[in-house]
XYZ file of C-alpha atoms in Angstrom:
622
model
C 4.675 31.503 51.033
C 1.663 30.810 53.282
C 0.258 27.494 53.758
C -2.934 28.101 51.867
C -0.829 29.347 48.873
C 1.301 26.190 48.956
C -1.935 24.207 48.961
C -3.450 26.203 46.016
C -0.168 25.822 44.141
C -0.232 22.056 44.677
C -3.715 21.809 43.564
C -3.046 23.747 40.401
C 0.056 21.584 39.637
C -2.036 18.480 40.057
C -4.707 19.727 37.862
C -2.279 20.669 35.214
C -0.672 17.276 35.401
C -3.992 15.427 35.083
C -5.117 17.464 32.132
C -1.606 17.412 30.529
C -1.770 13.593 30.927
C -5.231 13.466 29.331
C -4.131 15.748 26.520
C -1.034 13.490 25.991
C -3.331 10.444 25.847
C -5.898 12.172 23.620
C -3.209 13.543 21.215
C -0.759 10.728 21.365
C -1.422 9.458 17.881
C -0.348 12.862 16.536
C 2.455 13.283 19.069
C 3.898 9.829 18.308
C 3.693 10.636 14.602
C 5.657 13.927 14.981
C 8.307 12.175 17.220
C 8.560 9.333 14.663
C 9.021 11.852 11.811
C 11.675 13.817 13.816
C 13.454 10.500 14.736
C 13.254 9.328 11.076
C 14.525 12.653 9.908
C 17.459 12.509 12.433
C 18.288 8.884 11.393
C 18.121 10.038 7.772
C 20.481 12.975 8.425
C 22.828 10.638 10.283
C 22.737 8.160 7.470
C 23.292 10.872 4.773
C 26.421 12.107 6.701
C 27.531 8.519 7.524
C 29.931 8.033 4.587
C 32.771 10.460 5.092
C 33.966 9.968 1.570
C 30.870 11.400 -0.133
C 31.615 15.096 0.946
C 33.183 16.034 -2.337
C 31.156 18.979 -3.816
C 29.267 18.273 -7.033
C 31.144 19.174 -10.168
C 29.948 22.412 -11.984
C 27.047 22.056 -14.368
C 27.951 22.566 -18.150
C 25.505 25.386 -17.981
C 26.218 28.306 -15.692
C 22.966 29.013 -13.660
C 21.692 32.583 -14.109
C 18.575 31.691 -12.108
C 16.058 32.739 -14.786
C 12.326 33.162 -14.222
C 9.733 33.250 -17.054
C 6.462 35.125 -16.824
C 4.524 34.192 -20.064
C 1.075 35.282 -21.253
C 0.065 33.715 -24.395
C -2.933 32.814 -26.549
C -3.418 30.018 -28.877
C -5.437 31.069 -32.053
C -6.714 27.873 -33.532
C -8.206 29.213 -36.588
C -4.994 30.918 -37.687
C -2.721 28.253 -36.091
C -0.588 30.639 -34.276
C 0.629 31.456 -30.790
C 0.747 35.178 -29.780
C 2.564 35.848 -26.609
C 4.144 38.358 -24.319
C 6.800 37.190 -21.839
C 9.278 38.546 -19.211
C 12.437 36.646 -18.476
C 14.308 37.701 -15.416
C 17.812 36.528 -14.798
C 21.217 37.262 -13.221
C 23.405 39.716 -15.160
C 25.716 37.519 -17.267
C 28.315 40.387 -17.192
C 28.886 39.892 -20.926
C 28.831 42.264 -23.674
C 25.901 40.689 -25.227
C 22.928 38.577 -24.302
C 21.647 35.516 -26.346
C 18.191 34.058 -26.755
C 17.526 30.816 -28.356
C 14.636 30.330 -30.842
C 14.227 26.649 -31.684
C 11.832 26.881 -34.724
C 11.936 25.518 -38.258
C 13.734 27.071 -41.153
C 10.415 26.913 -43.109
C 8.224 27.972 -40.133
C 9.767 31.044 -38.382
C 8.890 32.436 -34.989
C 8.544 36.184 -35.176
C 10.118 38.080 -32.224
C 8.315 41.509 -32.558
C 10.117 43.428 -29.750
C 12.451 43.148 -26.922
C 12.333 45.912 -24.184
C 14.269 46.669 -20.964
C 12.640 49.046 -18.523
C 10.128 50.015 -21.253
C 12.971 51.052 -23.474
C 13.012 49.250 -26.915
C 16.344 47.385 -27.607
C 17.850 46.535 -30.957
C 18.602 42.987 -31.688
C 19.827 40.751 -34.424
C 18.014 37.425 -35.318
C 20.163 34.659 -36.582
C 19.197 31.190 -37.537
C 18.701 29.758 -33.902
C 19.789 32.752 -31.715
C 18.869 36.322 -31.015
C 21.715 38.749 -30.021
C 21.393 42.093 -28.318
C 23.698 44.333 -26.280
C 23.560 43.738 -22.548
C 21.488 46.520 -21.140
C 21.811 45.487 -17.548
C 24.944 47.720 -16.697
C 26.160 47.239 -13.135
C 22.825 45.662 -11.914
C 22.949 42.201 -10.460
C 19.649 41.105 -11.999
C 17.576 42.452 -14.920
C 14.505 41.396 -16.923
C 13.725 41.450 -20.719
C 10.261 41.953 -21.920
C 9.564 40.149 -25.178
C 6.634 40.087 -27.575
C 6.507 37.224 -30.037
C 4.333 35.407 -32.481
C 4.828 31.752 -33.437
C 2.858 30.037 -36.306
C 2.032 26.352 -35.358
C 2.835 23.993 -38.275
C -0.214 22.008 -39.526
C 1.720 18.800 -39.516
C 2.785 16.138 -37.385
C 6.067 17.582 -36.403
C 7.677 17.823 -32.957
C 5.927 21.264 -32.769
C 2.810 21.312 -34.593
C -0.947 20.234 -34.801
C -2.420 17.239 -36.502
C -5.934 15.910 -36.190
C -6.694 18.646 -33.707
C -3.979 17.542 -31.248
C -1.673 20.482 -30.505
C 1.893 19.608 -29.644
C 3.369 22.872 -28.308
C 7.109 22.277 -27.596
C 9.945 25.027 -27.875
C 7.145 27.586 -28.638
C 8.582 30.757 -26.990
C 12.072 32.435 -27.066
C 14.274 31.054 -24.294
C 17.245 32.526 -22.387
C 20.526 31.362 -23.982
C 23.051 29.120 -22.060
C 26.665 29.861 -20.923
C 29.403 27.667 -19.918
C 31.031 28.117 -16.743
C 33.531 30.491 -18.141
C 30.723 32.851 -19.272
C 30.907 32.000 -22.880
C 27.560 31.603 -24.670
C 27.002 28.192 -26.401
C 25.990 28.276 -30.165
C 23.025 26.030 -30.356
C 23.188 23.561 -33.185
C 20.699 23.292 -35.945
C 17.939 20.652 -36.056
C 18.735 17.663 -38.182
C 16.394 14.816 -39.230
C 16.858 12.978 -35.954
C 17.858 13.769 -32.308
C 17.102 17.025 -30.495
C 20.263 18.902 -30.383
C 19.016 21.890 -28.213
C 20.592 23.516 -25.073
C 18.411 24.422 -22.295
C 18.648 26.307 -19.106
C 16.764 25.243 -16.058
C 14.250 27.944 -14.882
C 11.095 28.763 -12.871
C 7.843 29.333 -14.912
C 4.653 31.277 -14.486
C 2.569 30.573 -17.543
C -0.839 31.807 -18.349
C -2.043 30.214 -21.464
C -5.403 30.960 -23.225
C -7.203 28.698 -25.723
C -10.833 27.876 -26.752
C -13.113 26.399 -24.197
C -13.312 22.677 -24.259
C -9.511 22.117 -24.789
C -7.940 19.750 -22.410
C -4.244 20.249 -21.823
C -1.466 18.344 -20.165
C 1.697 20.190 -19.352
C 5.325 20.201 -17.730
C 3.554 21.039 -14.619
C 0.298 19.485 -14.178
C -3.232 20.559 -15.278
C -2.873 24.109 -13.884
C -5.659 26.266 -12.663
C -8.477 26.998 -15.251
C -10.586 30.013 -15.536
C -13.427 30.696 -18.000
C -13.108 33.792 -20.216
C -15.466 35.690 -22.371
C -15.579 34.820 -26.171
C -15.735 31.063 -25.605
C -12.158 31.126 -24.248
C -10.329 29.552 -21.254
C -7.304 30.522 -19.306
C -5.017 28.086 -17.522
C -2.201 29.218 -15.226
C 0.732 27.038 -14.399
C 3.520 27.657 -11.978
C 6.493 25.292 -12.102
C 9.985 25.201 -10.601
C 13.404 24.106 -11.971
C 12.162 23.151 -15.336
C 14.277 22.572 -18.395
C 11.651 23.927 -20.486
C 7.824 24.349 -20.629
C 5.717 22.284 -23.024
C 1.931 21.647 -23.547
C -0.051 19.164 -25.414
C -3.719 19.526 -25.778
C -6.815 18.959 -27.749
C -10.633 19.168 -27.620
C -10.821 15.477 -28.296
C -8.682 14.528 -25.232
C -9.683 12.464 -22.302
C -7.404 13.209 -19.410
C -7.176 10.974 -16.434
C -4.723 11.741 -13.411
C -3.217 8.865 -11.249
C -1.077 9.195 -8.168
C 2.000 7.020 -7.850
C 3.865 6.839 -4.770
C 3.265 9.710 -2.172
C 3.733 12.830 -4.137
C 3.708 12.214 -7.973
C 0.681 12.880 -10.071
C 0.698 11.515 -13.690
C -1.672 13.038 -16.269
C -2.527 10.737 -19.094
C -4.144 12.109 -22.196
C -5.544 10.228 -25.274
C -8.483 10.562 -27.546
C -9.462 6.959 -26.621
C -10.475 6.019 -23.093
C -9.528 2.590 -23.666
C -5.897 3.510 -24.549
C -5.644 5.329 -21.266
C -6.297 2.015 -19.491
C -3.376 0.474 -21.445
C -1.136 3.377 -20.721
C -1.993 3.316 -17.029
C -0.940 -0.334 -16.843
C 2.494 0.539 -18.193
C 2.918 3.641 -16.029
C 1.967 1.542 -12.912
C 4.794 -0.849 -13.621
C 7.291 1.619 -15.006
C 7.224 4.502 -12.281
C 8.044 2.141 -9.152
C 10.648 0.276 -11.243
C 12.583 3.360 -12.098
C 12.129 4.831 -8.697
C 13.844 1.838 -7.282
C 16.826 2.119 -9.684
C 17.224 5.902 -9.743
C 15.288 7.259 -6.610
C 12.070 9.179 -6.665
C 11.397 11.663 -9.287
C 11.936 15.106 -7.803
C 8.834 16.736 -9.275
C 5.204 16.661 -8.146
C 3.666 16.395 -11.779
C 4.418 14.686 -15.061
C 2.392 13.900 -18.147
C 2.005 11.216 -20.761
C 0.499 12.469 -24.019
C -0.614 10.251 -26.891
C -0.512 12.298 -30.286
C -2.052 11.270 -33.513
C -0.858 8.738 -36.067
C 1.932 9.919 -38.594
C 3.421 12.276 -35.999
C 6.916 12.276 -34.425
C 7.710 8.829 -33.292
C 8.326 9.647 -29.567
C 9.950 12.384 -27.741
C 10.688 13.800 -24.366
C 10.215 17.289 -23.008
C 10.293 18.606 -19.437
C 8.165 16.346 -17.291
C 6.469 15.031 -20.427
C 6.535 11.713 -22.390
C 4.953 11.949 -25.829
C 4.224 9.236 -28.263
C 2.321 8.607 -31.418
C -0.779 6.347 -31.716
C 1.002 4.239 -34.309
C 2.940 2.559 -31.387
C 0.118 0.330 -30.410
C 0.931 -1.802 -33.576
C 3.328 -4.479 -32.935
C 3.097 -3.416 -29.245
C 5.977 -0.862 -29.814
C 4.402 1.151 -26.809
C 5.695 -1.463 -24.556
C 9.284 -0.241 -25.496
C 9.010 3.385 -26.283
C 6.710 4.518 -23.605
C 9.056 3.182 -20.933
C 11.869 4.638 -22.817
C 10.272 8.219 -22.853
C 9.239 7.806 -19.200
C 12.947 7.095 -18.299
C 13.734 10.413 -19.833
C 11.753 12.077 -16.968
C 14.889 11.138 -14.789
C 17.556 11.209 -17.622
C 17.275 14.408 -19.605
C 14.587 16.195 -17.614
C 15.765 15.927 -13.881
C 19.348 15.545 -14.933
C 20.167 16.865 -18.291
C 23.166 16.705 -20.703
C 24.457 18.652 -23.812
C 22.298 16.581 -26.265
C 24.205 17.397 -29.398
C 27.530 16.085 -27.865
C 26.948 13.671 -25.005
C 23.554 12.212 -26.042
C 24.805 8.730 -25.211
C 24.435 9.679 -21.593
C 20.663 9.902 -21.521
C 19.709 7.849 -24.594
C 21.947 5.018 -23.302
C 20.578 5.300 -19.790
C 16.946 5.310 -20.971
C 17.389 2.316 -23.228
C 18.948 0.152 -20.461
C 16.016 1.225 -18.304
C 13.663 -0.496 -20.726
C 15.493 -3.641 -19.863
C 14.751 -3.045 -16.126
C 11.091 -2.505 -16.924
C 11.035 -5.646 -19.066
C 12.737 -7.762 -16.216
C 10.323 -6.484 -13.617
C 7.156 -7.072 -15.700
C 8.000 -10.157 -17.682
C 11.127 -11.680 -16.379
C 14.863 -12.183 -17.355
C 14.329 -13.567 -20.808
C 12.617 -10.491 -22.030
C 15.360 -8.163 -20.593
C 18.163 -10.288 -22.063
C 16.435 -10.565 -25.320
C 16.679 -6.773 -25.695
C 20.342 -6.696 -24.404
C 21.160 -9.365 -27.108
C 19.760 -6.895 -29.729
C 21.972 -4.164 -28.422
C 24.935 -6.560 -28.623
C 24.166 -7.333 -32.177
C 23.838 -3.609 -32.998
C 27.076 -2.790 -31.274
C 28.866 -5.592 -33.299
C 27.606 -4.212 -36.571
C 28.502 -0.699 -35.437
C 32.161 -1.735 -34.824
C 32.196 -3.403 -38.376
C 30.662 -0.623 -40.443
C 31.733 2.503 -38.370
C 34.983 1.478 -36.619
C 36.413 4.927 -36.327
C 33.416 6.206 -34.454
C 32.929 6.600 -30.600
C 30.171 7.216 -28.110
C 31.102 10.756 -27.568
C 30.650 11.479 -31.338
C 28.751 14.710 -31.831
C 25.083 14.410 -33.334
C 25.984 16.399 -36.395
C 28.939 14.169 -37.206
C 27.039 10.859 -37.625
C 27.075 9.553 -41.191
C 23.682 7.913 -41.113
C 20.704 7.637 -38.645
C 21.617 3.936 -38.349
C 25.111 4.968 -36.901
C 23.321 7.404 -34.600
C 21.018 4.638 -33.092
C 23.540 1.862 -32.826
C 25.875 4.334 -31.056
C 24.033 6.319 -28.550
C 20.955 3.863 -28.067
C 22.491 0.397 -28.253
C 26.166 0.924 -27.496
C 25.149 3.480 -24.921
C 22.816 1.012 -23.203
C 25.663 -1.753 -23.162
C 28.023 0.806 -21.555
C 25.729 1.227 -18.564
C 24.753 -2.543 -18.425
C 28.473 -3.657 -18.390
C 29.011 -1.392 -15.444
C 25.977 -2.767 -13.754
C 27.110 -6.494 -14.187
C 30.639 -5.476 -13.073
C 29.796 -3.711 -9.737
C 26.465 -5.385 -8.878
C 22.955 -4.096 -8.726
C 23.135 -2.505 -5.333
C 26.251 -0.490 -5.955
C 24.883 0.525 -9.531
C 21.597 1.715 -7.943
C 23.649 3.625 -5.312
C 25.676 5.275 -8.102
C 22.682 6.290 -10.120
C 20.860 7.655 -6.952
C 24.018 9.758 -6.377
C 23.780 11.175 -9.889
C 20.194 12.285 -9.208
C 20.946 13.532 -5.716
C 24.000 15.581 -6.784
C 22.980 16.804 -10.174
C 19.232 17.440 -10.171
C 18.768 20.571 -12.219
C 22.292 20.352 -13.857
C 23.753 19.682 -17.246
C 26.347 16.951 -16.887
C 28.773 14.640 -18.707
C 31.170 11.768 -18.329
C 33.319 13.350 -15.416
C 30.072 13.994 -13.461
C 29.167 10.255 -13.732
C 32.617 9.218 -12.793
C 32.558 11.255 -9.636
C 29.174 9.882 -8.399
C 30.549 6.279 -9.349
C 33.509 6.952 -7.172
C 31.455 8.106 -4.277
C 29.172 5.120 -4.524
C 32.315 2.722 -4.553
C 34.195 4.933 -1.942
C 37.125 5.847 -4.140
C 38.311 7.560 -7.340
C 36.750 5.978 -10.454
C 37.403 6.388 -14.144
C 34.989 4.605 -16.367
C 32.907 6.827 -18.465
C 35.798 9.233 -19.308
C 37.705 6.471 -20.785
C 35.053 4.260 -22.750
C 33.150 7.254 -24.093
C 36.284 8.248 -25.850
C 37.131 4.666 -27.054
C 36.644 3.480 -30.609
C 33.625 1.462 -31.499
C 35.881 -1.597 -31.684
C 37.011 -1.358 -28.143
C 35.246 -3.719 -25.703
C 34.244 -2.245 -22.335
C 36.584 -3.181 -19.580
C 36.822 -2.824 -15.788
C 36.424 0.442 -13.870
C 39.758 2.020 -13.210
C 39.584 2.464 -9.329
C 41.429 3.735 -6.503
C 39.610 2.811 -3.332
C 39.591 5.278 -0.486
C 40.938 4.018 3.057
C 39.957 5.186 6.493
C 42.826 6.637 8.547
C 43.178 5.832 12.194
C 45.537 7.691 14.317
C 46.021 6.301 17.859
C 42.593 4.616 17.565
C 40.690 7.677 16.446
C 39.445 7.872 12.717
C 40.503 10.969 10.707
C 39.341 11.964 7.271
C 41.520 14.437 5.526
C 40.072 16.700 2.777
C 41.926 14.504 0.219
C 41.202 10.950 1.308
C 44.014 8.316 1.620
C 43.689 5.733 -1.268
C 45.151 2.480 -2.555
C 47.104 2.968 -5.863
C 48.827 0.002 -7.457
C 48.392 -2.023 -4.153
C 50.039 0.729 -2.100
C 48.224 2.905 0.300
C 48.969 6.580 -0.285
C 48.402 9.153 2.567
C 48.074 12.912 2.277
C 51.317 14.041 3.828
C 50.556 17.517 5.357
C 47.097 16.828 6.790
C 47.957 13.485 8.317
C 51.430 14.410 9.184
C 50.408 17.532 11.044
C 47.565 15.446 12.752
C 50.469 13.048 13.965
C 52.425 15.998 15.393
C 54.858 16.479 12.548
C 56.000 19.671 11.040
C 55.737 19.792 7.113
C 57.671 22.712 5.519
C 59.338 23.649 2.217
C 63.064 23.682 2.540
C 64.376 26.452 0.284
C 67.948 25.285 0.842
C 67.434 21.803 -0.178
C 64.617 22.438 -2.619
C 62.758 19.520 -0.938
C 59.870 19.001 1.478
C 61.155 18.846 5.056
C 59.130 16.736 7.531
C 60.232 16.865 11.152
C 59.116 15.322 14.491
C 59.317 12.178 16.431
C 63.105 12.820 16.907
C 63.637 12.818 13.072
C 63.947 14.958 10.110
C 63.212 13.642 6.507
C 63.533 15.249 3.199
C 61.531 14.282 0.086
C 60.184 15.354 -3.244
C 57.396 14.476 -5.568
C 58.323 11.813 -8.152
C 61.068 10.100 -5.939
C 60.495 6.655 -4.498
C 62.703 7.401 -1.420
C 63.371 9.936 1.306
C 66.423 11.152 3.150
C 66.964 10.757 6.795
C 70.104 11.765 8.623
C 71.928 11.718 5.398
C 70.700 8.299 4.429
C 68.460 7.334 1.558
C 65.241 5.327 2.840
C 63.481 3.361 0.191
C 59.729 3.859 0.229
C 58.884 1.147 -2.411
C 56.693 3.485 -4.485
C 56.921 7.035 -5.783
C 55.695 10.100 -4.041
C 52.621 11.422 -5.892
C 50.573 14.614 -6.254
C 46.780 14.314 -6.280
C 44.657 17.440 -6.523
C 47.753 19.512 -5.692
C 48.358 17.562 -2.471
C 51.560 15.479 -1.813
C 50.650 11.873 -1.275
C 53.307 9.641 0.317
C 53.287 5.828 0.491
C 52.290 4.712 3.960
C 55.767 3.180 4.369
C 57.049 6.794 4.759
C 55.603 7.128 8.201
C 56.958 3.766 9.445
C 60.424 3.851 7.760
C 61.212 7.512 7.635
C 59.463 8.775 10.801
C 59.430 5.685 13.016
C 55.658 5.451 13.567
C 53.880 2.018 13.782
C 51.474 1.452 11.072
C 49.180 -1.316 9.778
C 47.184 -1.506 6.519
C 44.060 -3.907 6.488
C 43.154 -4.359 2.800
C 39.846 -6.063 3.558
C 38.610 -3.276 5.928
C 40.337 -0.542 3.914
C 41.858 0.962 6.959
C 45.284 2.295 7.778
C 46.196 2.536 11.457
C 49.045 4.670 12.825
C 50.303 4.789 16.420
C 52.439 7.783 17.488
C 52.693 6.943 21.026
C 54.656 4.077 22.384
C 54.001 1.969 25.605
C 54.987 4.965 27.800
C 52.620 7.200 26.140
C 55.312 9.491 24.582
C 56.255 9.611 20.877
C 59.908 8.717 20.151
C 60.817 7.053 23.372
């Protein structure tokens, strides 16, 4: 390279450095923000993976996910009080002989399913009380779509689905894909009764186009939508939502709607015929949402709605991303209980669901105890404790009048509405509050955050709660499976808990797929995973019909259920029996010390087990 070229290169580099430095200075606020976000994300990922005992995969949902997508085009004809609609529902092939659709109408007000087609071919179907059955036309295809035409008369009364005083409450207004369990069997949806909402839903994505007269203001399961005027004094609103349990709308030409933003990403649409009521609702919402976000985590949806219906309508109810209540609740300040109750359902029933007809204690108990959190945050401990005292009185009367009942009693089996409320609402709330007091607020919050993180978009029960509880406490927990099956006369007791312990081998931590744990004050270690990590060979001896463990100059024989091992023909007492957990052989820690001659130390306070396989010379067995 010539001297002039070198000089030119140096000048270019100098200019680049100067301009680059100026650019960094000029754009530093943006650059620093990007770096901060990257560092925050990195720290967050590190924190998420920091607990090695939280790796257990979530338990399967009660509903097998067929990944349905709805495309619905519907029009509300207000003069005739009916919805006319066409829809396409696309979903994975269930690989069953038949397909089920659910129709959640009233026996005295039937939805009409006019036709079902597959690839423009009409399909025969049978309409039962709450379900439609048809032969599966998908054949060997992995996914298919059904085109359905329907018409649904809207009851002119204050029912859950109906119109009163020109407020249209449109819930369960279209045919829905049925739900299967994980074994591929279709659920039979239970019939409506006078209380409760015993429906079975399937999470889905929605693209809904809804036509109504101009001047109607709607709130929905996915915001205000995109509105377009049509001819004939009509309007069209399009909604596109993800991972919704169902899709509901409430609207009226009388509505005032105000949208507020809470937190960073949540918009709340508030609808009422009275602007003054909107201010009252807003005050409650601004206290409730931050409180529940603290206890349960941020709601994983961008839009929710609160709709006030007319007097004499259904008390209060929850649908996907919607809290609905009747105007009567301003009397005696009932709104200060039941609106927080319905808003809590946005987490418990909506983000995470359950089989309402059989496990309604889960969401109703959680949302009732949520009200106590709201009261405590807004008014103090006395208000919260007063409501808990009411629950305790209800639970006492429940045990006296219905001693043979239990929390997991199916909705259809309750003798009276009184038993239903005292069971799922009052005793259910006490079940969760008892756990909170036992493990402390921080661990309780961590547990419910885990449930939301693990099971958003799933339908869950007691075993799912126990798994999340165990993860929060770092161990195996049994609480909900036990006490939801206990009689109403049974007092709630402690969590049955086996804490996990961290295993150290020669100073290095090791986390086997089945964690070591403490059972009956004894540390149990997974034999094969930890043994092989320590240089042992673990095999099955056909000759002795026992497990053979060899290494470190020794050979030991043992079998599950025994509290001893055989080494060199001598029986070695281990103190506690050898167990099987999740099809893995677990041995008392003493096995490695007494039978295999490895040094070991258990620290109960730190929950650690430390093994040393090398002696001072650095060689095992010397």
